[in-house]
PDB file of C-alpha atoms and ligand atoms in Angstrom:
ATOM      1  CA  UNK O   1       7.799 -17.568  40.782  1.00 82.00           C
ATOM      2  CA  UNK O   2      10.671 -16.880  38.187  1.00 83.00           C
ATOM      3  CA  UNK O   3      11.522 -12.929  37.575  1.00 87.00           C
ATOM      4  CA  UNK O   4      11.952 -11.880  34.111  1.00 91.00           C
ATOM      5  CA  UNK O   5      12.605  -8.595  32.915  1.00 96.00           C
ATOM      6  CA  UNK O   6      10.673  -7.549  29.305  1.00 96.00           C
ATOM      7  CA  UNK O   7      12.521  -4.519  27.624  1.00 94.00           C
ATOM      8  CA  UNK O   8       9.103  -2.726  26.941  1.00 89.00           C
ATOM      9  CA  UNK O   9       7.335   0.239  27.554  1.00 84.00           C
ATOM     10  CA  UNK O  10       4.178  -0.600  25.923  1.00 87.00           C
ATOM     11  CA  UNK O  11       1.504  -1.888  27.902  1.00 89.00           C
ATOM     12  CA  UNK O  12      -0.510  -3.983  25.661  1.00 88.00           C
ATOM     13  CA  UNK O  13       2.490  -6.073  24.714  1.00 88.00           C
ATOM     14  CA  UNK O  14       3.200  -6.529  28.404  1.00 91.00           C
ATOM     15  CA  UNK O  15      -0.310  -7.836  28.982  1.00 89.00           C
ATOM     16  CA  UNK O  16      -0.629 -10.122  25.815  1.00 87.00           C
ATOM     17  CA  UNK O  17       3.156 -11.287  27.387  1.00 90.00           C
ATOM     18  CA  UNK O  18       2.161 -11.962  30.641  1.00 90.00           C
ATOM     19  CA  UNK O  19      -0.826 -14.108  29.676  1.00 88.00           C
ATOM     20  CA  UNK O  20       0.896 -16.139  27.539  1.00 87.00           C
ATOM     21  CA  UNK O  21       3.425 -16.810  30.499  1.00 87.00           C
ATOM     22  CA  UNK O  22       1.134 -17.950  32.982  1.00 84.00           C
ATOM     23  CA  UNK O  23       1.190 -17.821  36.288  1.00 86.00           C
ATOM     24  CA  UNK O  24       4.730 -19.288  36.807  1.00 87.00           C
ATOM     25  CA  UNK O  25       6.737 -16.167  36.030  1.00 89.00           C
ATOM     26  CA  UNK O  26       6.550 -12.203  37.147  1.00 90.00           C
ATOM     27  CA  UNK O  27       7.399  -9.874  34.418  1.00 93.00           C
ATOM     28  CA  UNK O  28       9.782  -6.906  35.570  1.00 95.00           C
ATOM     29  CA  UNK O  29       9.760  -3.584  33.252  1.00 95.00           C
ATOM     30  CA  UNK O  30      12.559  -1.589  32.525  1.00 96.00           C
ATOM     31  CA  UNK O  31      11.136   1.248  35.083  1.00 95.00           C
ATOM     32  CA  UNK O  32      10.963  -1.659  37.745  1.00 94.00           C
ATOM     33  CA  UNK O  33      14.583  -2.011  37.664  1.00 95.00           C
ATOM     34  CA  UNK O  34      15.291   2.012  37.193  1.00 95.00           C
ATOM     35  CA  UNK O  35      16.168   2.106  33.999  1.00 96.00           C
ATOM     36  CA  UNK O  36      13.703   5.073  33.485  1.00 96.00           C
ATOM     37  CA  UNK O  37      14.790   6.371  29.381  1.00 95.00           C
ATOM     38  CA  UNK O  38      13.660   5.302  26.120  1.00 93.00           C
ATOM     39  CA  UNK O  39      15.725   2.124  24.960  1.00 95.00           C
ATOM     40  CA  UNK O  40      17.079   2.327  21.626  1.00 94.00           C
ATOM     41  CA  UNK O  41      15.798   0.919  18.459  1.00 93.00           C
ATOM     42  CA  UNK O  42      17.952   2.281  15.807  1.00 96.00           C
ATOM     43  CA  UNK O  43      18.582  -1.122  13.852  1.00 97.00           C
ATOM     44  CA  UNK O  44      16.759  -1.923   9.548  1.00 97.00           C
ATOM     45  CA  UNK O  45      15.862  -5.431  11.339  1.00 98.00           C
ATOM     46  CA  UNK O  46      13.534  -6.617  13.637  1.00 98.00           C
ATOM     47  CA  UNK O  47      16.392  -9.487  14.703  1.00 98.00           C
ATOM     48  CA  UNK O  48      18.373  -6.550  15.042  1.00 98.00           C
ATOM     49  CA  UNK O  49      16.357  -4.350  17.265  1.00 97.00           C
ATOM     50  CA  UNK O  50      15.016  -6.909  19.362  1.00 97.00           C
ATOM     51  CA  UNK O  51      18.543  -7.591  19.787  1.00 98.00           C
ATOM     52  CA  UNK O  52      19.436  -4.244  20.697  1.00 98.00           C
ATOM     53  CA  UNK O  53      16.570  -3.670  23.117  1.00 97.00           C
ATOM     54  CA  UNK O  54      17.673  -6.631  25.025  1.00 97.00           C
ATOM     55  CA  UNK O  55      21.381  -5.937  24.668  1.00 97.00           C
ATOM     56  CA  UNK O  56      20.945  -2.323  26.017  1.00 97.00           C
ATOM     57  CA  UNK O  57      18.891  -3.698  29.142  1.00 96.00           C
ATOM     58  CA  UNK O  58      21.312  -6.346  29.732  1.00 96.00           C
ATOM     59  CA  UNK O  59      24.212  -3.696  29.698  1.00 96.00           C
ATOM     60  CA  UNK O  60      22.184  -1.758  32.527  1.00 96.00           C
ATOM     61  CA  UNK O  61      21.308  -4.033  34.657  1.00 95.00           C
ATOM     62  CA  UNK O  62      23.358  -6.946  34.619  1.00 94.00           C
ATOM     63  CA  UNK O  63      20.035  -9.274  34.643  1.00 94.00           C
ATOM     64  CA  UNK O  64      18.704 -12.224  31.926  1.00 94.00           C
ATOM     65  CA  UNK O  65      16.076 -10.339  29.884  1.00 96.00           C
ATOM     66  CA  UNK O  66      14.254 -10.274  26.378  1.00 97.00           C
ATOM     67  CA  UNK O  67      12.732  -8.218  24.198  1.00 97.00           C
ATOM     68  CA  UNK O  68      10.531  -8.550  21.192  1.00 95.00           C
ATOM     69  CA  UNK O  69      10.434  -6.530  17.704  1.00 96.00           C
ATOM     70  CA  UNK O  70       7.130  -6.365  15.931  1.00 96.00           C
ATOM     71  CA  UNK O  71       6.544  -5.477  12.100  1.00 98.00           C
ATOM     72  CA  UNK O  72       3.476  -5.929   9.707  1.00 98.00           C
ATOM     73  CA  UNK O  73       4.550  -6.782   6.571  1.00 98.00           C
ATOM     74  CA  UNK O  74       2.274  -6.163   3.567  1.00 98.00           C
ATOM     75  CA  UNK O  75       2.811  -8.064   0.308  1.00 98.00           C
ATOM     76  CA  UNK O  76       1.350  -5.419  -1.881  1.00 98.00           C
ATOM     77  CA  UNK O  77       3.743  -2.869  -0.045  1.00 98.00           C
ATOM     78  CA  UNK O  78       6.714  -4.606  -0.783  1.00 97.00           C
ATOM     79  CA  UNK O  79       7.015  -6.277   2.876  1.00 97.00           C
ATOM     80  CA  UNK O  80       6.466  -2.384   4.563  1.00 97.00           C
ATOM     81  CA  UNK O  81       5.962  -1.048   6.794  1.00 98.00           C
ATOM     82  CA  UNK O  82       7.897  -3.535   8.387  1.00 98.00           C
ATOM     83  CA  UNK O  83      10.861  -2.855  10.631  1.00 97.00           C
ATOM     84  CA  UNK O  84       9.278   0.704  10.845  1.00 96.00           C
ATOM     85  CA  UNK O  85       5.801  -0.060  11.820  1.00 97.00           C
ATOM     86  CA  UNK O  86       5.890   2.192  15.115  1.00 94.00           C
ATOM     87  CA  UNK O  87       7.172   5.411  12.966  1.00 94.00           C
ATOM     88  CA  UNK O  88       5.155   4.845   9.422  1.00 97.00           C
ATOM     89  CA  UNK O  89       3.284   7.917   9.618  1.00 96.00           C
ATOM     90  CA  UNK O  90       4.660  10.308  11.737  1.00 92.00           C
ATOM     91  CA  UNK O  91       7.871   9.808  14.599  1.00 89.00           C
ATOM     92  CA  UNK O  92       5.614   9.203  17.071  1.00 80.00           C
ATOM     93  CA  UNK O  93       3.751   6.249  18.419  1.00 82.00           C
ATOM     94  CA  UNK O  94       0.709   7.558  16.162  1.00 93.00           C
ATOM     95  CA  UNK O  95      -1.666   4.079  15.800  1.00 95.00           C
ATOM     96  CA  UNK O  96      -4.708   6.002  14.337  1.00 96.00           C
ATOM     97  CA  UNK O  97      -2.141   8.157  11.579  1.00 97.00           C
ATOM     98  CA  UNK O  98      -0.296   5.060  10.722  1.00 98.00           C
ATOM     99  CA  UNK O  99      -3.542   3.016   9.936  1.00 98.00           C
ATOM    100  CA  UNK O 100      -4.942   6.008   8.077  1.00 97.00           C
ATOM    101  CA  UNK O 101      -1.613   5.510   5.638  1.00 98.00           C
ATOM    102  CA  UNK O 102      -2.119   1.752   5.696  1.00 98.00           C
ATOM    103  CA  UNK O 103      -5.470   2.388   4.029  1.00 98.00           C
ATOM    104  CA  UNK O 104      -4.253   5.346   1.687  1.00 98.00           C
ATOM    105  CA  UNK O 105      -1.372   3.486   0.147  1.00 98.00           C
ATOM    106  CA  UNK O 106      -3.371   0.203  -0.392  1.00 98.00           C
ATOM    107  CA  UNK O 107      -6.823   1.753  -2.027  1.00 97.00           C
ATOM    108  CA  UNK O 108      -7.688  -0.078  -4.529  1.00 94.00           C
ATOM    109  CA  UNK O 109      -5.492  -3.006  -4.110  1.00 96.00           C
ATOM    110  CA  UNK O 110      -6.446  -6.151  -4.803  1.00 95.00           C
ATOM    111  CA  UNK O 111      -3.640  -7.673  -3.152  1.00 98.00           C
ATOM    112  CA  UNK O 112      -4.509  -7.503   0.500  1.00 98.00           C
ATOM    113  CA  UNK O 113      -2.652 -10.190   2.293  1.00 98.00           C
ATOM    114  CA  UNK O 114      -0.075  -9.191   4.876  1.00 98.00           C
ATOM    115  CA  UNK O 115       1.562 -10.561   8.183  1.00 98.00           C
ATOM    116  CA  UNK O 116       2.694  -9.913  11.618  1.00 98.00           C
ATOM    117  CA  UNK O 117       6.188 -11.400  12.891  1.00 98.00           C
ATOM    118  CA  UNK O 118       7.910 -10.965  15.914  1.00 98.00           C
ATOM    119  CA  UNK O 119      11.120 -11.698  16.795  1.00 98.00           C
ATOM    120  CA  UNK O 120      11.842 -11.916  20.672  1.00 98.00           C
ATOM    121  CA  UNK O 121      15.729 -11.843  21.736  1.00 98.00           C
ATOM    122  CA  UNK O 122      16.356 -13.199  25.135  1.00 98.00           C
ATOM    123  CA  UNK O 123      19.470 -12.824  26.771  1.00 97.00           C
ATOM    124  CA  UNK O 124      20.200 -15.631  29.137  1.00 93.00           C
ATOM    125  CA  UNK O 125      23.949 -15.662  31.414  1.00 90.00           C
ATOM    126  CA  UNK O 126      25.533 -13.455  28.847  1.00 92.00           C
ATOM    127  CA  UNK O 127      24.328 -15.738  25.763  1.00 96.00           C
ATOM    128  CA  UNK O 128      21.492 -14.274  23.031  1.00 97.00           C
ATOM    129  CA  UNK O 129      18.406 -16.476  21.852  1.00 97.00           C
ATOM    130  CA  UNK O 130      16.120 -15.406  18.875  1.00 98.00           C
ATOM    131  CA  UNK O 131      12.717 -16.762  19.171  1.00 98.00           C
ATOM    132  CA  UNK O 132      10.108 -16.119  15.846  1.00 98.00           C
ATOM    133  CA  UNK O 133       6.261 -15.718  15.649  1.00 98.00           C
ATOM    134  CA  UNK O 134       4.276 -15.422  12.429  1.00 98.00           C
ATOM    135  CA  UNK O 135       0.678 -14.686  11.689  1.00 98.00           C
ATOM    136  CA  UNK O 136      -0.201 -14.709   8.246  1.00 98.00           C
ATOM    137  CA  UNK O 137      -3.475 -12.586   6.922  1.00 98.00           C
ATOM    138  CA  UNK O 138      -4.898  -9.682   5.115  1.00 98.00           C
ATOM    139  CA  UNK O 139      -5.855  -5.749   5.441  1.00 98.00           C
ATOM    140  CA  UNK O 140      -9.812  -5.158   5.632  1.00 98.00           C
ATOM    141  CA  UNK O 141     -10.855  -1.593   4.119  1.00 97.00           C
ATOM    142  CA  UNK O 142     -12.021  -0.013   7.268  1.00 97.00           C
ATOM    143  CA  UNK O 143     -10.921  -0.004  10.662  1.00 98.00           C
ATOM    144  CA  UNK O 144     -13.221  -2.664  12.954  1.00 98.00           C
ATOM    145  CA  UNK O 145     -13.260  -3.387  16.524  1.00 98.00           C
ATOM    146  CA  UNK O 146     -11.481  -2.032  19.515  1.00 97.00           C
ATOM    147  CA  UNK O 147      -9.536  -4.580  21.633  1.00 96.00           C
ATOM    148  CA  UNK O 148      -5.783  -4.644  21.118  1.00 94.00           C
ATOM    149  CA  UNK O 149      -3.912  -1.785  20.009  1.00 95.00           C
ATOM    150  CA  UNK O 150      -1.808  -0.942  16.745  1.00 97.00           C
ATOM    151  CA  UNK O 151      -2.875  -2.147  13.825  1.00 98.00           C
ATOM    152  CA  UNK O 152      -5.187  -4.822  15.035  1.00 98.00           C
ATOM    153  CA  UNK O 153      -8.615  -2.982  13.812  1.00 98.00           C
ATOM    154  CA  UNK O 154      -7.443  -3.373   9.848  1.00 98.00           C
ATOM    155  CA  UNK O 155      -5.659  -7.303  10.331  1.00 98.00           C
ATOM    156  CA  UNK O 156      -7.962 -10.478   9.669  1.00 98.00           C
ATOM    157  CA  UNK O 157      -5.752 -13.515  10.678  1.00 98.00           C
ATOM    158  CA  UNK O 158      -6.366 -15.982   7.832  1.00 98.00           C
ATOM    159  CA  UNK O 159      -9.437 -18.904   9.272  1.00 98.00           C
ATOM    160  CA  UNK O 160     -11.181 -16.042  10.795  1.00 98.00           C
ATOM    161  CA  UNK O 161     -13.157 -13.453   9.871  1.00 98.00           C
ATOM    162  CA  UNK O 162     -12.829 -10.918  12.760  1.00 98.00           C
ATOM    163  CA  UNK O 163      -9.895  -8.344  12.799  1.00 98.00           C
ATOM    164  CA  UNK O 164      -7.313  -8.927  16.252  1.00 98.00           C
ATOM    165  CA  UNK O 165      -9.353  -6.113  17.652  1.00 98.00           C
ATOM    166  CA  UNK O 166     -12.632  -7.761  17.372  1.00 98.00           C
ATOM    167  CA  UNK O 167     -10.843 -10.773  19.340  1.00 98.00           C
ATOM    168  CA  UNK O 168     -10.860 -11.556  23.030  1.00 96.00           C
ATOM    169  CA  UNK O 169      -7.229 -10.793  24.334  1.00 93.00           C
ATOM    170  CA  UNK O 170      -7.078 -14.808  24.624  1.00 93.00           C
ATOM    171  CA  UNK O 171      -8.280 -15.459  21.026  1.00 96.00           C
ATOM    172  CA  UNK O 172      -5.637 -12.888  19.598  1.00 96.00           C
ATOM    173  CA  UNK O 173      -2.610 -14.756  21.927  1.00 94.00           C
ATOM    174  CA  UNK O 174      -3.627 -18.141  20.544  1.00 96.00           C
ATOM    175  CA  UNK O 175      -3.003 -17.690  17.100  1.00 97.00           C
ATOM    176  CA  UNK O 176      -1.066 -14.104  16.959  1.00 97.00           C
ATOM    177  CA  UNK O 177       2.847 -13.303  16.173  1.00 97.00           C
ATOM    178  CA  UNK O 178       3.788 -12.411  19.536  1.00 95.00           C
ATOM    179  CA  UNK O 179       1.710 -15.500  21.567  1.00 95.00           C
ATOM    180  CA  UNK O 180       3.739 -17.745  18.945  1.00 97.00           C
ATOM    181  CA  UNK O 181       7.042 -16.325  19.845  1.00 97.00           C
ATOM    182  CA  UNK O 182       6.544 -15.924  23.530  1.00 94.00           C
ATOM    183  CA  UNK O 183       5.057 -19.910  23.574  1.00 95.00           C
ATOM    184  CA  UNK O 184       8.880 -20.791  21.599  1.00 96.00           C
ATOM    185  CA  UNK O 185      10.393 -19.019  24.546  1.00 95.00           C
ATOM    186  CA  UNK O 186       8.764 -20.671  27.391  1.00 91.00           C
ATOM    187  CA  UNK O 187       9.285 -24.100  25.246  1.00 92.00           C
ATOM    188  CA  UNK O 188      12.809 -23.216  25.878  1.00 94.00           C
ATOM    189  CA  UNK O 189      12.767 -21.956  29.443  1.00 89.00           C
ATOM    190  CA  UNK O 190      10.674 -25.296  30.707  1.00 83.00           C
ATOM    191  CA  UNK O 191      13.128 -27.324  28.389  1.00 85.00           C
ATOM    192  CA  UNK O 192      15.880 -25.961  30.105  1.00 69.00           C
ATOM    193  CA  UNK O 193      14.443 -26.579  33.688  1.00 56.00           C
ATOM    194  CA  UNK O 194      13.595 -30.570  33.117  1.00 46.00           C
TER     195      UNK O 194
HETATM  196  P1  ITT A   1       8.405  -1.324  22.650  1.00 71.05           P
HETATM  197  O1  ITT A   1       9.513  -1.062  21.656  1.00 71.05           O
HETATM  198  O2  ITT A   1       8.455  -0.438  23.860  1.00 71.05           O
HETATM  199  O3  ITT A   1       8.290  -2.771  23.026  1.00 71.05           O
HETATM  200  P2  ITT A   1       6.652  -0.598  20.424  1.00 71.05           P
HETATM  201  O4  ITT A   1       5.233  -0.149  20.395  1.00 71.05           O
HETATM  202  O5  ITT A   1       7.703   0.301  19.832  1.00 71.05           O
HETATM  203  O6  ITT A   1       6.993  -0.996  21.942  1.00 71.05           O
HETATM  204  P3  ITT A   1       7.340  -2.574  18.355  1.00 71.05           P
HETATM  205  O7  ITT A   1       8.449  -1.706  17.891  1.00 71.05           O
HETATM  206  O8  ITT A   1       7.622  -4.011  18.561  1.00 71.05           O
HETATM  207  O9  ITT A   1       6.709  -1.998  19.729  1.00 71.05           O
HETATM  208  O10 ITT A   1       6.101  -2.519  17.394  1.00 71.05           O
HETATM  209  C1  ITT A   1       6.041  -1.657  16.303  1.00 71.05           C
HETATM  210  C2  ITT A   1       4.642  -1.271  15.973  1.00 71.05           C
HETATM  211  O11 ITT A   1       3.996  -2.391  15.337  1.00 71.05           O
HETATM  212  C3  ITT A   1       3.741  -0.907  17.153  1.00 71.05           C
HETATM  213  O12 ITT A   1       3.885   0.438  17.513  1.00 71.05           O
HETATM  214  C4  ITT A   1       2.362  -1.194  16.566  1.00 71.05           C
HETATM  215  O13 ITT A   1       1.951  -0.139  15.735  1.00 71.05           O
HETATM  216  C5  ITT A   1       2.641  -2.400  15.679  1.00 71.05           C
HETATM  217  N1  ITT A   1       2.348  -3.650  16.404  1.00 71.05           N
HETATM  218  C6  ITT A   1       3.209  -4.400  17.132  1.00 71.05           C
HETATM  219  N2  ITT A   1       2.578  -5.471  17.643  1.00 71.05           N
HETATM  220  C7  ITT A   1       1.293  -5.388  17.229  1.00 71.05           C
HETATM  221  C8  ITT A   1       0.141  -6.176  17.431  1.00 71.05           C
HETATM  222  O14 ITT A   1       0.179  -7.280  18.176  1.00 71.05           O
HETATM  223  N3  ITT A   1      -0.997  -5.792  16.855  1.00 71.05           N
HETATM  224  C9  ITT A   1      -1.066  -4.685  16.097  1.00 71.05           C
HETATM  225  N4  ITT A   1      -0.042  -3.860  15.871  1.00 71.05           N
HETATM  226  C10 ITT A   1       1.135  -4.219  16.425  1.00 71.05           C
END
């Protein structure tokens, strides 16, 4: 079984991860390898703070790692909230307050469609590889389901009409942002192995 070590803290992305990886590979947290404080994520990009996340692992332990960078980008919102989906309401991790502003600042819009994209950074013997997922879609008016986390109650992934969180953790992976990105990595990792 390969180790690899995901520069997350947040559970749900280590799940959706792990299942996309299979059974071939053990993910390692930053805790696992006693890195126990919050990594920054200080850069306007998600390239850039997927970079940094990895980078700042990397520099603490000394061992190949990646980590993603998720943003929803709304059309009608001029491509926010973007880089600062985490932080759109409040500082916090607040899901519930930052869906609340989704809504506020798109009543009435017509123009619903948005996306999710993820860029994962994996740093492999010193050198950096940027992988990309995209999921294009829209924003529904109320909040529907409960699987997932984030903003997967108000996203509808265009061919569908359930939101992410009325999706089976499997049916969100197979078409989602980060199950895109994470299948481009392991395309890479097997390539490298043949
Ligand atoms: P780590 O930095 O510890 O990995 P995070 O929650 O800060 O975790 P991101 O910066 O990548 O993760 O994600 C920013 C926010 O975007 C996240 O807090 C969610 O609100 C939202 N988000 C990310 N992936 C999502 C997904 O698959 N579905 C719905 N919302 C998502």
């Amino acid at each position: 079984m390969t180790k690899l070590l995901f520069a997350t803290n947040n559970a749900h992305k280590l799940a959706e991860v792990s299942a996309v990886l299979g059974d071939g590979y053990e993910l390692l947290t930053p805790r696992d390898c006693g890195v126990m404080e919050e990594i920054p994520e200080t850069q306007p990009t998600l390239e850039g703070n997927a970079a940094q996340k990895a980078r700042y692992l990397y520099g603490r332990t000394g061992l190949d790692c990646f980590a993603d960078d998720t943003g929803l980008e709304v059309a009608a919102l001029d491509g926010a909230p973007g880089v600062r989906s985490a932080r759109y309401a409040t500082d916090g991790h607040d899901f519930a307050a930052n869906n609340r502003l989704l809504l506020r600042n798109l009543e009435g819009a017509a123009d619903r469609r948005a996306r999710f994209r993820t860029v994962i950074c994996l740093i492999e013997g010193g050198e950096e590889h940027l992988f990309e997922g995209i999921v294009e879609g829209r924003i529904i008016e109320r909040e529907r389901g409960a699987e997932g986390f984030g903003y997967d109650p108000l996203f509808i992934p265009d061919g569908f009409d359930r939101t992410f969180a009325e999706m089976t953790a499997e049916e969100k992976n197979a078409v989602s942002h980060r199950g895109r990105a994470v299948r481009r990595l392991v395309d890479y990792l097997h390539g490298k192995r043949k």
